[in-house]
Amino acid sequence: MVHDDDSGDGEVEPDEHLRSFGETVKAFRKRAGLTQEQMAPLIGFSIQYVGSVEQGRRHPSDNYVRQAEGVLDAFGVIRIAARDLARKRGLARWFRRWAELEDRAVTLNTYECRSVPGLLQPESYARAVIEDVPPAPILAEVDARVQARSARQKLLHRTPYITFSFIIEPSVIKRQTAGREVTLELIDHLLECARLPNVDIQLMPEICPHHAGTDGPFRLIETDEHQWLGYSEGPKCGQVITDPKVVSSLNQRYAKLRIQALNPEDTVGLLMRMRGSL
C-alpha cells in the first residue's frame, strides 16, 4: 500500500532542519545503493513523497521514519534525526536559535509581562494562548506548537540542573486566560514548578513605584561555555543579543528586578491567595 501522505501535512517551504533531515535520509539511501524510485515501493510511499522529504519540502510521518529506518538499516540515525526535527517543528523560525541555546544553558533568567513564560505553561494554558493570537492557526499547528513547548519544559528537570529564575507580572495570571478552570490549573502548575530545587519564581508587586522592566520582557542565558547572551521578542520576530554592552545592561536590569520583585516564598503566598480568590 502506498501512502501519499499519512502525516496530515502537505508540502511546506524548506528550512534548514527539514533539509538536514532530508540529506540524512538521502545519504543512507545512497549507502544502500537505492534510487528514490527503488526505495519508494520498499517503504510503501510514493516517489513524490520520498522526493519531497529528501528536498526538505515535507515533514516526514512517523510511519515514513519507521519504514525508512528499517529498510535503510540506518543504525537509529534517521529515528534520532526525526525526533530532533519534531522538537523544532512547533518552534517559530525566529525562536529556534534561542531554543538551541537553551539546550546549552547553565543559567536562564526570564522577565515576562505579557503571558506566563512558555517553560512554565501547562498544556491547557499553552493551547489557549496559541489559539488566541490571530491569524487563527489550524489544529495541526496548535498541536505542534504545544508539543514543542512541552518538550522544552523537560529542561526544568534535566540534570545537571539548569538554574532558572522567572520574574512575572501578576496581571498575566489575574487576566484568567481561557477562564477560571485553566487559571486554577495554571496556578497549581506554577506552585509545582516553584517547588523544584533549581527554579525560582518571583511575582512583581502589583503596586511598584520603581520598576526596572518598563522597557518590556527579555531573557538572559549563560551557556555551558559561561557566555552570557540576551533575547528580545516581539510579534513575529525575535533577536538573540550578543553585544556584551547590551547584555551587561540587561543583566543589571534583571538584578534590579530581582530586588524589586517579591521573594520566592512571598510569591508562593500570593499565588495561594490568588487561587483562593477564584
Coordinates of C-alpha atoms in Angstrom, one line a residue:
M1 CA 0.0 0.0 0.0
V2 CA 1.3 3.4 -1.0
H3 CA 0.8 6.3 1.5
D4 CA 0.7 9.6 -0.4
D5 CA 0.7 11.5 2.9
D6 CA -0.3 9.9 6.2
S7 CA 1.0 12.7 8.3
G8 CA -1.7 15.2 7.5
D9 CA 0.9 17.7 6.2
G10 CA 1.4 18.8 2.7
E11 CA 4.5 20.4 1.2
V12 CA 6.0 23.4 3.0
E13 CA 8.7 25.9 2.4
P14 CA 12.0 24.1 3.1
D15 CA 14.0 25.2 6.1
E16 CA 17.5 24.2 7.3
H17 CA 16.1 21.5 9.7
L18 CA 13.9 19.8 7.1
R19 CA 16.8 20.0 4.6
S20 CA 19.2 18.5 7.1
F21 CA 16.8 15.6 7.8
G22 CA 16.3 15.0 4.0
E23 CA 20.1 15.0 3.5
T24 CA 20.4 12.3 6.2
V25 CA 17.8 10.1 4.6
K26 CA 19.4 10.7 1.1
A27 CA 22.8 9.7 2.4
F28 CA 21.6 6.4 3.9
R29 CA 19.5 5.7 0.7
K30 CA 22.7 6.1 -1.5
R31 CA 24.6 4.0 1.0
A32 CA 22.0 1.2 0.4
G33 CA 22.5 1.6 -3.3
L34 CA 18.9 2.6 -3.9
T35 CA 17.3 5.3 -6.1
Q36 CA 14.2 7.1 -5.0
E37 CA 12.2 5.0 -7.4
Q38 CA 13.6 1.8 -5.9
M39 CA 13.1 3.0 -2.3
A40 CA 9.5 4.2 -2.7
P41 CA 7.8 0.8 -3.0
L42 CA 10.1 -0.7 -0.3
I43 CA 8.8 1.7 2.3
G44 CA 5.2 2.0 0.9
F45 CA 5.3 5.7 -0.1
S46 CA 5.0 7.4 -3.4
I47 CA 8.1 8.6 -5.3
Q48 CA 6.8 12.1 -4.9
Y49 CA 6.6 11.7 -1.1
V50 CA 10.2 10.3 -0.9
G51 CA 11.5 13.1 -3.1
S52 CA 9.7 15.8 -1.1
V53 CA 11.2 14.6 2.2
E54 CA 14.7 14.5 0.8
Q55 CA 14.3 18.0 -0.6
G56 CA 13.2 19.3 2.8
R57 CA 9.7 20.2 1.5
R58 CA 7.7 17.8 3.6
H59 CA 7.6 16.8 7.3
P60 CA 8.1 13.0 7.5
S61 CA 5.3 11.0 9.1
D62 CA 6.1 8.6 11.9
N63 CA 5.3 5.7 9.6
Y64 CA 7.8 7.0 7.0
V65 CA 10.5 7.3 9.7
R66 CA 9.9 3.7 10.9
Q67 CA 9.9 2.3 7.3
A68 CA 13.0 4.3 6.2
E69 CA 14.9 3.4 9.3
G70 CA 14.3 -0.3 8.8
V71 CA 14.7 -0.5 5.0
L72 CA 17.9 1.6 5.0
D73 CA 19.4 -0.1 8.2
A74 CA 20.3 3.4 9.5
F75 CA 21.5 2.4 13.0
G76 CA 18.9 4.6 14.6
V77 CA 20.2 7.7 13.0
I78 CA 17.0 8.5 11.0
R79 CA 14.9 8.0 14.1
I80 CA 17.0 10.3 16.2
A81 CA 17.1 12.9 13.4
A82 CA 13.3 12.8 13.2
R83 CA 12.9 13.2 16.9
D84 CA 15.1 16.3 16.8
L85 CA 13.1 17.6 13.9
A86 CA 9.8 17.0 15.7
R87 CA 11.1 19.0 18.7
K88 CA 11.9 22.0 16.4
R89 CA 8.7 21.7 14.3
G90 CA 6.5 23.7 16.6
L91 CA 9.0 26.4 17.2
A92 CA 8.8 29.7 15.4
R93 CA 11.7 30.1 12.9
W94 CA 13.0 33.3 14.7
F95 CA 13.0 31.4 18.1
R96 CA 14.9 28.3 17.0
R97 CA 18.4 29.7 17.7
W98 CA 17.4 30.7 21.2
A99 CA 15.9 27.2 21.8
E100 CA 19.2 25.7 20.7
L101 CA 21.0 27.9 23.2
E102 CA 18.6 26.8 25.9
D103 CA 19.9 23.2 25.4
R104 CA 23.4 24.5 26.4
A105 CA 22.2 26.6 29.3
V106 CA 23.6 26.5 32.8
T107 CA 21.5 29.6 33.8
L108 CA 18.3 31.0 32.3
N109 CA 16.7 34.2 33.6
T110 CA 13.3 35.4 32.2
Y111 CA 11.3 38.6 32.8
E112 CA 7.8 38.4 31.3
C113 CA 4.9 40.9 31.4
R114 CA 2.7 39.6 28.5
S115 CA 2.0 36.0 29.4
V116 CA 3.3 33.2 31.6
P117 CA 6.7 32.1 30.2
G118 CA 6.4 29.1 27.9
L119 CA 8.6 26.9 30.1
L120 CA 6.0 27.3 32.9
Q121 CA 2.8 26.8 30.9
P122 CA 0.6 23.8 31.5
E123 CA -0.9 22.4 28.2
S124 CA -4.3 23.9 28.7
Y125 CA -2.9 27.4 29.1
A126 CA -0.4 27.0 26.3
R127 CA -3.1 25.9 23.9
A128 CA -5.3 28.9 24.9
V129 CA -2.5 31.4 24.4
I130 CA -1.6 29.9 21.0
E131 CA -5.2 29.8 19.8
D132 CA -6.0 33.4 20.8
V133 CA -3.4 35.2 18.6
P134 CA -4.7 35.9 15.1
P135 CA -4.5 34.7 12.4
A136 CA -6.1 31.6 13.9
P137 CA -3.8 28.6 13.5
I138 CA -5.1 25.3 12.2
L139 CA -5.4 22.4 14.7
A140 CA -2.2 20.7 13.5
E141 CA -0.2 23.9 14.0
V142 CA -1.6 24.3 17.5
D143 CA -0.8 20.7 18.4
A144 CA 2.8 21.0 17.0
R145 CA 3.4 24.2 19.0
V146 CA 2.0 22.8 22.2
Q147 CA 4.1 19.7 21.8
A148 CA 7.3 21.7 21.1
R149 CA 6.6 23.8 24.2
S150 CA 6.1 20.7 26.3
A151 CA 9.3 19.2 25.0
R152 CA 11.2 22.4 26.0
Q153 CA 9.9 22.1 29.6
K154 CA 12.0 18.9 30.1
L155 CA 14.8 21.4 30.6
L156 CA 13.4 22.1 34.1
H157 CA 14.1 18.6 35.1
R158 CA 17.4 18.0 33.3
T159 CA 20.5 17.0 35.3
P160 CA 22.9 18.5 35.9
Y161 CA 20.4 21.2 36.8
I162 CA 19.9 24.4 34.9
T163 CA 19.4 27.3 37.3
F164 CA 16.1 29.0 36.4
S165 CA 14.8 32.4 37.5
F166 CA 11.5 33.7 36.4
I167 CA 10.1 37.2 37.2
I168 CA 6.5 37.6 36.2
E169 CA 3.8 40.3 36.4
P170 CA 0.8 39.1 38.4
S171 CA -1.6 40.6 35.8
V172 CA -0.8 37.8 33.4
I173 CA -2.3 35.4 35.9
K174 CA -5.2 37.6 37.0
R175 CA -6.2 38.0 33.4
Q176 CA -7.7 34.5 33.6
T177 CA -6.7 33.4 30.1
A178 CA -9.2 30.8 29.0
G179 CA -11.3 31.1 32.2
R180 CA -11.3 30.1 35.8
E181 CA -10.5 26.4 35.5
V182 CA -7.5 26.9 33.2
T183 CA -6.3 29.6 35.6
L184 CA -6.6 27.3 38.6
E185 CA -4.6 24.7 36.7
L186 CA -2.0 27.3 35.8
I187 CA -1.5 28.4 39.4
D188 CA -1.2 24.8 40.6
H189 CA 1.4 24.2 37.9
L190 CA 3.3 27.3 38.9
L191 CA 3.3 26.2 42.6
E192 CA 4.5 22.8 41.5
C193 CA 7.4 24.3 39.4
A194 CA 8.2 26.6 42.3
R195 CA 9.0 23.5 44.4
L196 CA 11.7 22.4 42.1
P197 CA 15.2 22.9 43.6
N198 CA 16.6 24.7 40.6
V199 CA 13.6 27.1 39.9
D200 CA 12.9 30.5 41.5
I201 CA 9.6 32.2 40.6
Q202 CA 9.0 35.7 41.7
L203 CA 6.0 37.9 41.1
M204 CA 6.3 41.6 40.8
P205 CA 4.3 43.7 43.3
E206 CA 1.0 45.0 41.9
I207 CA 1.9 48.4 43.1
C208 CA 5.6 49.1 42.2
P209 CA 6.6 52.8 42.1
H210 CA 10.1 51.9 40.8
H211 CA 10.2 49.2 38.1
A212 CA 13.3 48.2 36.1
G213 CA 11.3 46.3 33.5
T214 CA 9.3 49.1 31.8
D215 CA 11.2 48.6 28.5
G216 CA 9.5 45.2 28.2
P217 CA 10.2 41.5 28.6
F218 CA 13.6 39.9 27.9
R219 CA 15.6 36.8 28.7
L220 CA 19.2 36.1 29.6
I221 CA 21.2 32.9 29.3
E222 CA 24.5 31.7 30.5
T223 CA 25.8 28.9 28.2
D224 CA 27.9 25.9 29.1
E225 CA 30.9 28.0 27.9
H226 CA 29.9 30.7 30.5
Q227 CA 29.0 33.2 27.9
W228 CA 26.0 35.5 28.6
L229 CA 23.6 36.2 25.8
G230 CA 20.2 38.0 25.7
Y231 CA 17.0 37.6 23.8
S232 CA 14.2 40.0 23.0
E233 CA 11.0 39.1 21.1
G234 CA 8.1 40.9 19.5
P235 CA 5.3 40.0 17.2
K236 CA 6.6 37.5 14.6
C237 CA 10.2 38.4 15.4
G238 CA 13.0 37.6 17.8
Q239 CA 16.6 38.7 18.3
V240 CA 19.5 36.9 20.1
I241 CA 21.6 39.7 21.6
T242 CA 25.4 39.1 21.6
D243 CA 26.7 42.7 22.1
P244 CA 28.5 42.5 25.5
K245 CA 27.5 46.1 26.5
V246 CA 23.8 45.4 25.8
V247 CA 23.9 42.0 27.6
S248 CA 25.6 43.7 30.6
S249 CA 22.8 46.3 30.7
L250 CA 20.2 43.6 30.6
N251 CA 22.0 41.8 33.5
Q252 CA 21.9 45.0 35.5
R253 CA 18.2 45.4 34.8
Y254 CA 17.5 41.8 35.8
A255 CA 19.4 42.2 39.0
K256 CA 17.3 45.3 39.9
L257 CA 14.1 43.4 39.0
R258 CA 15.0 40.6 41.4
I259 CA 15.4 43.1 44.2
Q260 CA 12.1 44.8 43.3
A261 CA 10.1 41.5 43.0
L262 CA 8.5 39.6 45.8
N263 CA 10.9 36.9 47.1
P264 CA 10.0 33.3 46.1
E265 CA 8.4 32.5 49.5
D266 CA 6.1 35.6 49.3
T267 CA 5.4 34.7 45.7
V268 CA 4.1 31.3 46.7
G269 CA 1.9 33.0 49.3
L270 CA 0.5 35.4 46.7
L271 CA -0.2 32.6 44.3
M272 CA -2.1 30.7 47.1
R273 CA -4.2 33.8 47.8
M274 CA -4.9 34.3 44.1
R275 CA -6.0 30.7 43.9
G276 CA -8.3 31.1 46.9
S277 CA -10.0 34.2 45.4
L278 CA -11.0 32.4 42.2

